[in-house]
PDB file of C-alpha atoms in Angstrom:
ATOM      1  CA  MET A   1      -0.464  13.048 -15.576  1.00  0.00           C
ATOM      2  CA  GLN A   2       0.336   9.422 -16.299  1.00  0.00           C
ATOM      3  CA  ILE A   3       2.320   7.904 -13.454  1.00  0.00           C
ATOM      4  CA  ALA A   4       2.825   4.336 -14.623  1.00  0.00           C
ATOM      5  CA  ALA A   5       1.472   1.627 -16.861  1.00  0.00           C
ATOM      6  CA  ARG A   6       0.465  -1.482 -14.960  1.00  0.00           C
ATOM      7  CA  THR A   7       0.738  -5.031 -16.214  1.00  0.00           C
ATOM      8  CA  SER A   8      -2.160  -7.455 -16.077  1.00  0.00           C
ATOM      9  CA  GLY A   9      -2.584  -8.944 -12.622  1.00  0.00           C
ATOM     10  CA  GLY A  10      -0.406  -6.358 -10.866  1.00  0.00           C
ATOM     11  CA  LEU A  11      -1.255  -4.778  -7.551  1.00  0.00           C
ATOM     12  CA  VAL A  12      -3.076  -1.486  -8.013  1.00  0.00           C
ATOM     13  CA  ARG A  13      -3.500  -0.105  -4.485  1.00  0.00           C
ATOM     14  CA  VAL A  14      -3.507  -0.902  -0.788  1.00  0.00           C
ATOM     15  CA  THR A  15      -6.036   1.046   1.280  1.00  0.00           C
ATOM     16  CA  VAL A  16      -5.364   1.603   4.982  1.00  0.00           C
ATOM     17  CA  THR A  17      -8.475   1.827   7.173  1.00  0.00           C
ATOM     18  CA  THR A  18      -6.957   2.052  10.644  1.00  0.00           C
ATOM     19  CA  GLY A  19      -3.346   3.150  10.886  1.00  0.00           C
ATOM     20  CA  GLY A  20      -2.562   1.811  14.333  1.00  0.00           C
ATOM     21  CA  THR A  21      -0.696   3.960  16.854  1.00  0.00           C
ATOM     22  CA  GLN A  22       2.610   4.482  18.588  1.00  0.00           C
ATOM     23  CA  TYR A  23       4.865   3.842  15.590  1.00  0.00           C
ATOM     24  CA  THR A  24       8.308   5.361  15.867  1.00  0.00           C
ATOM     25  CA  SER A  25       9.273   4.059  12.408  1.00  0.00           C
ATOM     26  CA  PRO A  26       7.290   2.603   9.508  1.00  0.00           C
ATOM     27  CA  PRO A  27       6.491  -1.111   9.777  1.00  0.00           C
ATOM     28  CA  THR A  28       7.740  -3.500   7.099  1.00  0.00           C
ATOM     29  CA  VAL A  29       5.014  -4.341   4.552  1.00  0.00           C
ATOM     30  CA  VAL A  30       4.874  -8.020   3.544  1.00  0.00           C
ATOM     31  CA  ILE A  31       3.130  -9.038   0.300  1.00  0.00           C
ATOM     32  CA  ALA A  32       4.035 -12.323  -1.429  1.00  0.00           C
ATOM     33  CA  GLY A  33       4.951 -11.568  -5.047  1.00  0.00           C
ATOM     34  CA  ALA A  34       4.965  -7.781  -4.684  1.00  0.00           C
ATOM     35  CA  SER A  35       6.489  -5.117  -2.471  1.00  0.00           C
ATOM     36  CA  ALA A  36       5.408  -1.909  -0.796  1.00  0.00           C
ATOM     37  CA  VAL A  37       6.430   0.513   1.917  1.00  0.00           C
ATOM     38  CA  ALA A  38       4.385   2.080   4.694  1.00  0.00           C
ATOM     39  CA  HIS A  39       4.355   5.836   5.299  1.00  0.00           C
ATOM     40  CA  LEU A  40       3.569   7.402   8.654  1.00  0.00           C
ATOM     41  CA  ASP A  41       1.588  10.470   9.617  1.00  0.00           C
ATOM     42  CA  GLY A  42       2.811  11.201  13.105  1.00  0.00           C
ATOM     43  CA  ASN A  43       2.769   7.862  14.904  1.00  0.00           C
ATOM     44  CA  ARG A  44       0.303   5.969  12.652  1.00  0.00           C
ATOM     45  CA  VAL A  45       0.380   4.395   9.189  1.00  0.00           C
ATOM     46  CA  GLN A  46      -1.171   6.827   6.726  1.00  0.00           C
ATOM     47  CA  SER A  47      -0.567   5.023   3.428  1.00  0.00           C
ATOM     48  CA  VAL A  48       1.062   2.066   1.756  1.00  0.00           C
ATOM     49  CA  VAL A  49       2.990   2.797  -1.447  1.00  0.00           C
ATOM     50  CA  ILE A  50       3.454  -0.041  -3.926  1.00  0.00           C
ATOM     51  CA  THR A  51       7.090  -0.249  -5.019  1.00  0.00           C
ATOM     52  CA  ASN A  52       6.769  -3.442  -7.109  1.00  0.00           C
ATOM     53  CA  ALA A  53       3.242  -4.289  -8.322  1.00  0.00           C
ATOM     54  CA  GLY A  54       4.122  -7.876  -9.162  1.00  0.00           C
ATOM     55  CA  THR A  55       2.235  -9.803 -11.850  1.00  0.00           C
ATOM     56  CA  GLY A  56      -0.156 -12.694 -12.180  1.00  0.00           C
ATOM     57  CA  PHE A  57      -2.458 -11.928  -9.254  1.00  0.00           C
ATOM     58  CA  THR A  58      -5.847 -13.514  -9.880  1.00  0.00           C
ATOM     59  CA  SER A  59      -7.210 -12.480  -6.484  1.00  0.00           C
ATOM     60  CA  ASN A  60      -6.285  -9.923  -3.862  1.00  0.00           C
ATOM     61  CA  PRO A  61      -3.164 -10.997  -1.950  1.00  0.00           C
ATOM     62  CA  THR A  62      -2.729 -10.977   1.806  1.00  0.00           C
ATOM     63  CA  VAL A  63      -0.931  -7.897   3.094  1.00  0.00           C
ATOM     64  CA  SER A  64       0.685  -8.036   6.510  1.00  0.00           C
ATOM     65  CA  PHE A  65       3.007  -5.915   8.568  1.00  0.00           C
ATOM     66  CA  GLN A  66       5.991  -6.704  10.725  1.00  0.00           C
ATOM     67  CA  VAL A  67       4.904  -4.229  13.329  1.00  0.00           C
ATOM     68  CA  PRO A  68       6.651  -2.617  16.257  1.00  0.00           C
ATOM     69  CA  SER A  69       3.327  -1.738  17.941  1.00  0.00           C
ATOM     70  CA  GLN A  70      -0.440  -2.057  17.538  1.00  0.00           C
ATOM     71  CA  ALA A  71      -2.095  -3.580  14.488  1.00  0.00           C
ATOM     72  CA  VAL A  72      -2.992  -1.852  11.241  1.00  0.00           C
ATOM     73  CA  THR A  73      -6.301  -2.721   9.547  1.00  0.00           C
ATOM     74  CA  ILE A  74      -6.397  -2.881   5.751  1.00  0.00           C
ATOM     75  CA  SER A  75      -9.806  -2.260   4.223  1.00  0.00           C
ATOM     76  CA  SER A  76      -8.949  -3.349   0.697  1.00  0.00           C
ATOM     77  CA  VAL A  77      -6.229  -4.519  -1.642  1.00  0.00           C
ATOM     78  CA  THR A  78      -6.887  -4.238  -5.354  1.00  0.00           C
ATOM     79  CA  ALA A  79      -5.138  -6.419  -7.914  1.00  0.00           C
ATOM     80  CA  GLY A  80      -5.962  -6.411 -11.580  1.00  0.00           C
ATOM     81  CA  THR A  81      -5.472  -4.726 -14.896  1.00  0.00           C
ATOM     82  CA  GLN A  82      -5.044  -0.989 -15.007  1.00  0.00           C
ATOM     83  CA  SER A  83      -3.413   0.625 -18.007  1.00  0.00           C
ATOM     84  CA  ALA A  84      -2.538   3.941 -16.400  1.00  0.00           C
ATOM     85  CA  ILE A  85      -3.001   5.816 -13.185  1.00  0.00           C
ATOM     86  CA  SER A  86      -3.810   9.508 -13.148  1.00  0.00           C
ATOM     87  CA  ALA A  87      -2.481  11.108 -10.048  1.00  0.00           C
ATOM     88  CA  ASP A  88      -3.217  13.725  -7.552  1.00  0.00           C
ATOM     89  CA  ARG A  89      -0.878  13.955  -4.573  1.00  0.00           C
ATOM     90  CA  GLU A  90      -2.322  10.942  -2.691  1.00  0.00           C
ATOM     91  CA  SER A  91      -2.796   8.601  -5.647  1.00  0.00           C
ATOM     92  CA  ALA A  92       0.705   9.442  -6.897  1.00  0.00           C
ATOM     93  CA  ALA A  93       2.094   8.148  -3.626  1.00  0.00           C
ATOM     94  CA  MET A  94      -0.002   4.987  -3.868  1.00  0.00           C
ATOM     95  CA  ALA A  95       1.007   4.344  -7.500  1.00  0.00           C
ATOM     96  CA  ALA A  96       4.748   4.657  -6.944  1.00  0.00           C
TER      97      ALA A  96
END
């Protein structure tokens, strides 16, 4: 199933390595030139869903959180050209 076509230089995914702890609500995701939202699993960040991929990224942007508790560690951010994303449940959430 094709979820979305991506423009050249748009954000493709944000991968969460360590989701932090003790969140009572999702932290605000901050990415210059793009936007995303964090989703919780219990009290930790499980995933980051891109809501606006942005354009023109020539390198991976910095992703930060306005956090109410302990830090989240991001293992990778991928920016680049991707014509379509095929989705299973998890990648559909990341491609949104």
